[in-house]
Amino acid sequence: LTQERRKQLAKSVGQIGEHHRVAVRLVRQQANDQIKSHLRDKKISEDEEKDALKKVQDLTNQYIEKVGELQKKKEAEILEI
């Protein structure tokens, strides 16, 4: 592969990584909406809601970090000569 082609592939990996981060955030939004719905329906207490929202955010951060690490690793692998 030429250096130019490697740069194009690395850019594509970046775009794919961003797409996956957006997907993780969308899942977070859906989970948060469901938690808030349970609170409105009195299925959970406010404390349980806060705990659940925090857990969802922690998981979101964890998976976004994993996506970022994989993206950087793959970009480095592609750009390596």
mmCIF file of N, CA and C in Angstrom:
data_model
loop_
_atom_site.group_PDB
_atom_site.id
_atom_site.type_symbol
_atom_site.label_atom_id
_atom_site.label_comp_id
_atom_site.label_asym_id
_atom_site.label_seq_id
_atom_site.Cartn_x
_atom_site.Cartn_y
_atom_site.Cartn_z
ATOM 1 N N LEU A 1 0.833 -1.192 0.000
ATOM 2 C CA LEU A 1 0.000 0.000 0.000
ATOM 3 C C LEU A 1 0.874 1.250 0.000
ATOM 4 N N THR A 2 0.409 2.243 -0.712
ATOM 5 C CA THR A 2 1.138 3.511 -0.717
ATOM 6 C C THR A 2 0.795 4.291 0.546
ATOM 7 N N GLN A 3 1.634 5.271 0.855
ATOM 8 C CA GLN A 3 1.401 6.101 2.040
ATOM 9 C C GLN A 3 0.067 6.844 1.920
ATOM 10 N N GLU A 4 -0.242 7.313 0.721
ATOM 11 C CA GLU A 4 -1.502 8.034 0.512
ATOM 12 C C GLU A 4 -2.706 7.131 0.784
ATOM 13 N N ARG A 5 -2.645 5.908 0.305
ATOM 14 C CA ARG A 5 -3.740 4.956 0.521
ATOM 15 C C ARG A 5 -3.873 4.625 2.005
ATOM 16 N N ARG A 6 -2.746 4.506 2.694
ATOM 17 C CA ARG A 6 -2.785 4.240 4.141
ATOM 18 C C ARG A 6 -3.485 5.374 4.882
ATOM 19 N N LYS A 7 -3.189 6.607 4.477
ATOM 20 C CA LYS A 7 -3.832 7.767 5.113
ATOM 21 C C LYS A 7 -5.341 7.747 4.867
ATOM 22 N N GLN A 8 -5.741 7.362 3.657
ATOM 23 C CA GLN A 8 -7.174 7.270 3.345
ATOM 24 C C GLN A 8 -7.846 6.205 4.207
ATOM 25 N N LEU A 9 -7.185 5.060 4.350
ATOM 26 C CA LEU A 9 -7.744 3.984 5.174
ATOM 27 C C LEU A 9 -7.830 4.404 6.637
ATOM 28 N N ALA A 10 -6.801 5.109 7.121
ATOM 29 C CA ALA A 10 -6.816 5.582 8.509
ATOM 30 C C ALA A 10 -7.959 6.572 8.718
ATOM 31 N N LYS A 11 -8.207 7.410 7.723
ATOM 32 C CA LYS A 11 -9.315 8.359 7.804
ATOM 33 C C LYS A 11 -10.648 7.613 7.854
ATOM 34 N N SER A 12 -10.755 6.558 7.055
ATOM 35 C CA SER A 12 -11.973 5.732 7.065
ATOM 36 C C SER A 12 -12.175 5.081 8.427
ATOM 37 N N VAL A 13 -11.102 4.629 9.020
ATOM 38 C CA VAL A 13 -11.190 4.032 10.359
ATOM 39 C C VAL A 13 -11.693 5.076 11.354
ATOM 40 N N GLY A 14 -11.217 6.301 11.222
ATOM 41 C CA GLY A 14 -11.687 7.383 12.097
ATOM 42 C C GLY A 14 -13.179 7.623 11.952
ATOM 43 N N GLN A 15 -13.653 7.594 10.711
ATOM 44 C CA GLN A 15 -15.085 7.801 10.463
ATOM 45 C C GLN A 15 -15.908 6.647 11.033
ATOM 46 N N ILE A 16 -15.412 5.442 10.876
ATOM 47 C CA ILE A 16 -16.111 4.272 11.419
ATOM 48 C C ILE A 16 -16.143 4.346 12.948
ATOM 49 N N GLY A 17 -15.022 4.755 13.545
ATOM 50 C CA GLY A 17 -14.964 4.906 14.995
ATOM 51 C C GLY A 17 -15.984 5.923 15.488
ATOM 52 N N GLU A 18 -16.081 7.043 14.798
ATOM 53 C CA GLU A 18 -17.052 8.075 15.187
ATOM 54 C C GLU A 18 -18.483 7.547 15.045
ATOM 55 N N HIS A 19 -18.735 6.790 13.995
ATOM 56 C CA HIS A 19 -20.059 6.192 13.793
ATOM 57 C C HIS A 19 -20.416 5.285 14.980
ATOM 58 N N HIS A 20 -19.455 4.511 15.444
ATOM 59 C CA HIS A 20 -19.712 3.608 16.567
ATOM 60 C C HIS A 20 -19.885 4.375 17.881
ATOM 61 N N ARG A 21 -19.157 5.468 18.060
ATOM 62 C CA ARG A 21 -19.366 6.289 19.264
ATOM 63 C C ARG A 21 -20.777 6.869 19.268
ATOM 64 N N VAL A 22 -21.245 7.304 18.118
ATOM 65 C CA VAL A 22 -22.608 7.833 18.000
ATOM 66 C C VAL A 22 -23.620 6.737 18.334
ATOM 67 N N ALA A 23 -23.355 5.524 17.869
ATOM 68 C CA ALA A 23 -24.267 4.407 18.147
ATOM 69 C C ALA A 23 -24.331 4.119 19.651
ATOM 70 N N VAL A 24 -23.188 4.177 20.314
ATOM 71 C CA VAL A 24 -23.159 3.950 21.771
ATOM 72 C C VAL A 24 -23.958 5.041 22.474
ATOM 73 N N ARG A 25 -23.796 6.276 22.027
ATOM 74 C CA ARG A 25 -24.546 7.385 22.643
ATOM 75 C C ARG A 25 -26.053 7.241 22.416
ATOM 76 N N LEU A 26 -26.431 6.728 21.258
ATOM 77 C CA LEU A 26 -27.848 6.512 20.970
ATOM 78 C C LEU A 26 -28.430 5.459 21.911
ATOM 79 N N VAL A 27 -27.671 4.400 22.162
ATOM 80 C CA VAL A 27 -28.127 3.370 23.103
ATOM 81 C C VAL A 27 -28.271 3.975 24.494
ATOM 82 N N ARG A 28 -27.311 4.856 24.878
ATOM 83 C CA ARG A 28 -27.399 5.533 26.169
ATOM 84 C C ARG A 28 -28.680 6.357 26.255
ATOM 85 N N GLN A 29 -28.979 7.090 25.199
ATOM 86 C CA GLN A 29 -30.182 7.923 25.188
ATOM 87 C C GLN A 29 -31.440 7.070 25.340
ATOM 88 N N GLN A 30 -31.491 5.946 24.647
ATOM 89 C CA GLN A 30 -32.653 5.057 24.742
ATOM 90 C C GLN A 30 -32.778 4.482 26.160
ATOM 91 N N ALA A 31 -31.652 4.100 26.751
ATOM 92 C CA ALA A 31 -31.677 3.555 28.115
ATOM 93 C C ALA A 31 -32.140 4.623 29.094
ATOM 94 N N ASN A 32 -31.632 5.848 28.946
ATOM 95 C CA ASN A 32 -32.043 6.936 29.829
ATOM 96 C C ASN A 32 -33.533 7.226 29.696
ATOM 97 N N ASP A 33 -34.037 7.200 28.473
ATOM 98 C CA ASP A 33 -35.468 7.431 28.257
ATOM 99 C C ASP A 33 -36.298 6.351 28.939
ATOM 100 N N GLN A 34 -35.823 5.114 28.853
ATOM 101 C CA GLN A 34 -36.550 4.015 29.484
ATOM 102 C C GLN A 34 -36.527 4.152 31.010
ATOM 103 N N ILE A 35 -35.396 4.542 31.560
ATOM 104 C CA ILE A 35 -35.285 4.739 33.016
ATOM 105 C C ILE A 35 -36.241 5.837 33.461
ATOM 106 N N LYS A 36 -36.257 6.940 32.716
ATOM 107 C CA LYS A 36 -37.139 8.057 33.073
ATOM 108 C C LYS A 36 -38.612 7.663 32.937
ATOM 109 N N SER A 37 -38.912 6.803 31.978
ATOM 110 C CA SER A 37 -40.271 6.303 31.812
ATOM 111 C C SER A 37 -40.682 5.473 33.030
ATOM 112 N N HIS A 38 -39.765 4.650 33.524
ATOM 113 C CA HIS A 38 -40.052 3.849 34.719
ATOM 114 C C HIS A 38 -40.285 4.743 35.926
ATOM 115 N N LEU A 39 -39.538 5.838 36.013
ATOM 116 C CA LEU A 39 -39.737 6.776 37.118
ATOM 117 C C LEU A 39 -41.122 7.416 37.030
ATOM 118 N N ARG A 40 -41.521 7.841 35.824
ATOM 119 C CA ARG A 40 -42.841 8.446 35.645
ATOM 120 C C ARG A 40 -43.963 7.465 35.993
ATOM 121 N N ASP A 41 -43.735 6.179 35.692
ATOM 122 C CA ASP A 41 -44.743 5.158 35.967
ATOM 123 C C ASP A 41 -44.676 4.654 37.404
ATOM 124 N N LYS A 42 -43.784 5.267 38.198
ATOM 125 C CA LYS A 42 -43.611 4.908 39.627
ATOM 126 C C LYS A 42 -43.106 3.478 39.820
ATOM 127 N N LYS A 43 -42.397 2.950 38.820
ATOM 128 C CA LYS A 43 -41.830 1.601 38.948
ATOM 129 C C LYS A 43 -40.509 1.626 39.703
ATOM 130 N N ILE A 44 -39.847 2.795 39.691
ATOM 131 C CA ILE A 44 -38.591 2.950 40.435
ATOM 132 C C ILE A 44 -38.626 4.273 41.186
ATOM 133 N N SER A 45 -37.775 4.365 42.226
ATOM 134 C CA SER A 45 -37.698 5.599 43.000
ATOM 135 C C SER A 45 -36.706 6.564 42.342
ATOM 136 N N GLU A 46 -36.665 7.797 42.848
ATOM 137 C CA GLU A 46 -35.736 8.782 42.302
ATOM 138 C C GLU A 46 -34.289 8.370 42.549
ATOM 139 N N ASP A 47 -34.031 7.771 43.706
ATOM 140 C CA ASP A 47 -32.671 7.310 44.001
ATOM 141 C C ASP A 47 -32.254 6.208 43.031
ATOM 142 N N GLU A 48 -33.172 5.299 42.754
ATOM 143 C CA GLU A 48 -32.872 4.231 41.794
ATOM 144 C C GLU A 48 -32.632 4.806 40.399
ATOM 145 N N GLU A 49 -33.397 5.849 40.069
ATOM 146 C CA GLU A 49 -33.209 6.497 38.774
ATOM 147 C C GLU A 49 -31.812 7.106 38.680
ATOM 148 N N LYS A 50 -31.402 7.823 39.718
ATOM 149 C CA LYS A 50 -30.078 8.449 39.713
ATOM 150 C C LYS A 50 -28.983 7.401 39.599
ATOM 151 N N ASP A 51 -29.117 6.304 40.353
ATOM 152 C CA ASP A 51 -28.124 5.228 40.294
ATOM 153 C C ASP A 51 -28.073 4.608 38.898
ATOM 154 N N ALA A 52 -29.236 4.363 38.324
ATOM 155 C CA ALA A 52 -29.300 3.747 36.998
ATOM 156 C C ALA A 52 -28.709 4.671 35.938
ATOM 157 N N LEU A 53 -29.028 5.968 36.007
ATOM 158 C CA LEU A 53 -28.485 6.913 35.037
ATOM 159 C C LEU A 53 -26.966 6.989 35.143
ATOM 160 N N LYS A 54 -26.451 6.934 36.376
ATOM 161 C CA LYS A 54 -25.007 6.967 36.573
ATOM 162 C C LYS A 54 -24.355 5.704 36.001
ATOM 163 N N LYS A 55 -24.976 4.547 36.226
ATOM 164 C CA LYS A 55 -24.427 3.295 35.677
ATOM 165 C C LYS A 55 -24.419 3.323 34.154
ATOM 166 N N VAL A 56 -25.492 3.828 33.577
ATOM 167 C CA VAL A 56 -25.571 3.917 32.115
ATOM 168 C C VAL A 56 -24.469 4.843 31.593
ATOM 169 N N GLN A 57 -24.257 5.974 32.271
ATOM 170 C CA GLN A 57 -23.217 6.906 31.836
ATOM 171 C C GLN A 57 -21.830 6.282 31.983
ATOM 172 N N ASP A 58 -21.603 5.563 33.075
ATOM 173 C CA ASP A 58 -20.310 4.898 33.275
ATOM 174 C C ASP A 58 -20.048 3.868 32.178
ATOM 175 N N LEU A 59 -21.066 3.083 31.845
ATOM 176 C CA LEU A 59 -20.919 2.098 30.768
ATOM 177 C C LEU A 59 -20.679 2.779 29.423
ATOM 178 N N THR A 60 -21.383 3.879 29.197
ATOM 179 C CA THR A 60 -21.197 4.629 27.960
ATOM 180 C C THR A 60 -19.756 5.112 27.844
ATOM 181 N N ASN A 61 -19.250 5.693 28.915
ATOM 182 C CA ASN A 61 -17.869 6.180 28.908
ATOM 183 C C ASN A 61 -16.890 5.037 28.659
ATOM 184 N N GLN A 62 -17.138 3.910 29.295
ATOM 185 C CA GLN A 62 -16.268 2.744 29.150
ATOM 186 C C GLN A 62 -16.218 2.270 27.698
ATOM 187 N N TYR A 63 -17.370 2.158 27.062
ATOM 188 C CA TYR A 63 -17.407 1.655 25.695
ATOM 189 C C TYR A 63 -16.913 2.683 24.683
ATOM 190 N N ILE A 64 -17.143 3.947 24.925
ATOM 191 C CA ILE A 64 -16.606 4.970 24.033
ATOM 192 C C ILE A 64 -15.077 4.976 24.116
ATOM 193 N N GLU A 65 -14.559 4.765 25.314
ATOM 194 C CA GLU A 65 -13.107 4.680 25.487
ATOM 195 C C GLU A 65 -12.543 3.468 24.738
ATOM 196 N N LYS A 66 -13.244 2.335 24.827
ATOM 197 C CA LYS A 66 -12.798 1.136 24.105
ATOM 198 C C LYS A 66 -12.785 1.368 22.594
ATOM 199 N N VAL A 67 -13.823 2.011 22.086
ATOM 200 C CA VAL A 67 -13.890 2.314 20.657
ATOM 201 C C VAL A 67 -12.710 3.206 20.273
ATOM 202 N N GLY A 68 -12.426 4.211 21.097
ATOM 203 C CA GLY A 68 -11.308 5.110 20.822
ATOM 204 C C GLY A 68 -9.976 4.385 20.816
ATOM 205 N N GLU A 69 -9.786 3.481 21.779
ATOM 206 C CA GLU A 69 -8.538 2.716 21.845
ATOM 207 C C GLU A 69 -8.373 1.825 20.613
ATOM 208 N N LEU A 70 -9.441 1.148 20.247
ATOM 209 C CA LEU A 70 -9.384 0.285 19.065
ATOM 210 C C LEU A 70 -9.126 1.091 17.798
ATOM 211 N N GLN A 71 -9.741 2.259 17.726
ATOM 212 C CA GLN A 71 -9.556 3.120 16.560
ATOM 213 C C GLN A 71 -8.089 3.550 16.457
ATOM 214 N N LYS A 72 -7.516 4.010 17.550
ATOM 215 C CA LYS A 72 -6.112 4.447 17.531
ATOM 216 C C LYS A 72 -5.180 3.289 17.184
ATOM 217 N N LYS A 73 -5.462 2.125 17.740
ATOM 218 C CA LYS A 73 -4.631 0.950 17.475
ATOM 219 C C LYS A 73 -4.686 0.594 15.992
ATOM 220 N N LYS A 74 -5.876 0.588 15.424
ATOM 221 C CA LYS A 74 -6.038 0.216 14.020
ATOM 222 C C LYS A 74 -5.410 1.270 13.109
ATOM 223 N N GLU A 75 -5.570 2.554 13.440
ATOM 224 C CA GLU A 75 -4.944 3.608 12.628
ATOM 225 C C GLU A 75 -3.419 3.456 12.650
ATOM 226 N N ALA A 76 -2.866 3.198 13.821
ATOM 227 C CA ALA A 76 -1.417 3.014 13.925
ATOM 228 C C ALA A 76 -0.966 1.797 13.121
ATOM 229 N N GLU A 77 -1.754 0.747 13.177
ATOM 230 C CA GLU A 77 -1.442 -0.478 12.436
ATOM 231 C C GLU A 77 -1.464 -0.219 10.925
ATOM 232 N N ILE A 78 -2.420 0.536 10.464
ATOM 233 C CA ILE A 78 -2.537 0.841 9.041
ATOM 234 C C ILE A 78 -1.393 1.750 8.572
ATOM 235 N N LEU A 79 -1.037 2.741 9.381
ATOM 236 C CA LEU A 79 0.001 3.693 8.982
ATOM 237 C C LEU A 79 1.414 3.124 9.120
ATOM 238 N N GLU A 80 1.544 2.013 9.827
ATOM 239 C CA GLU A 80 2.853 1.389 10.009
ATOM 240 C C GLU A 80 3.365 0.861 8.676
ATOM 241 N N ILE A 81 4.615 1.141 8.421
ATOM 242 C CA ILE A 81 5.204 0.705 7.140
ATOM 243 C C ILE A 81 5.833 -0.652 7.279
#
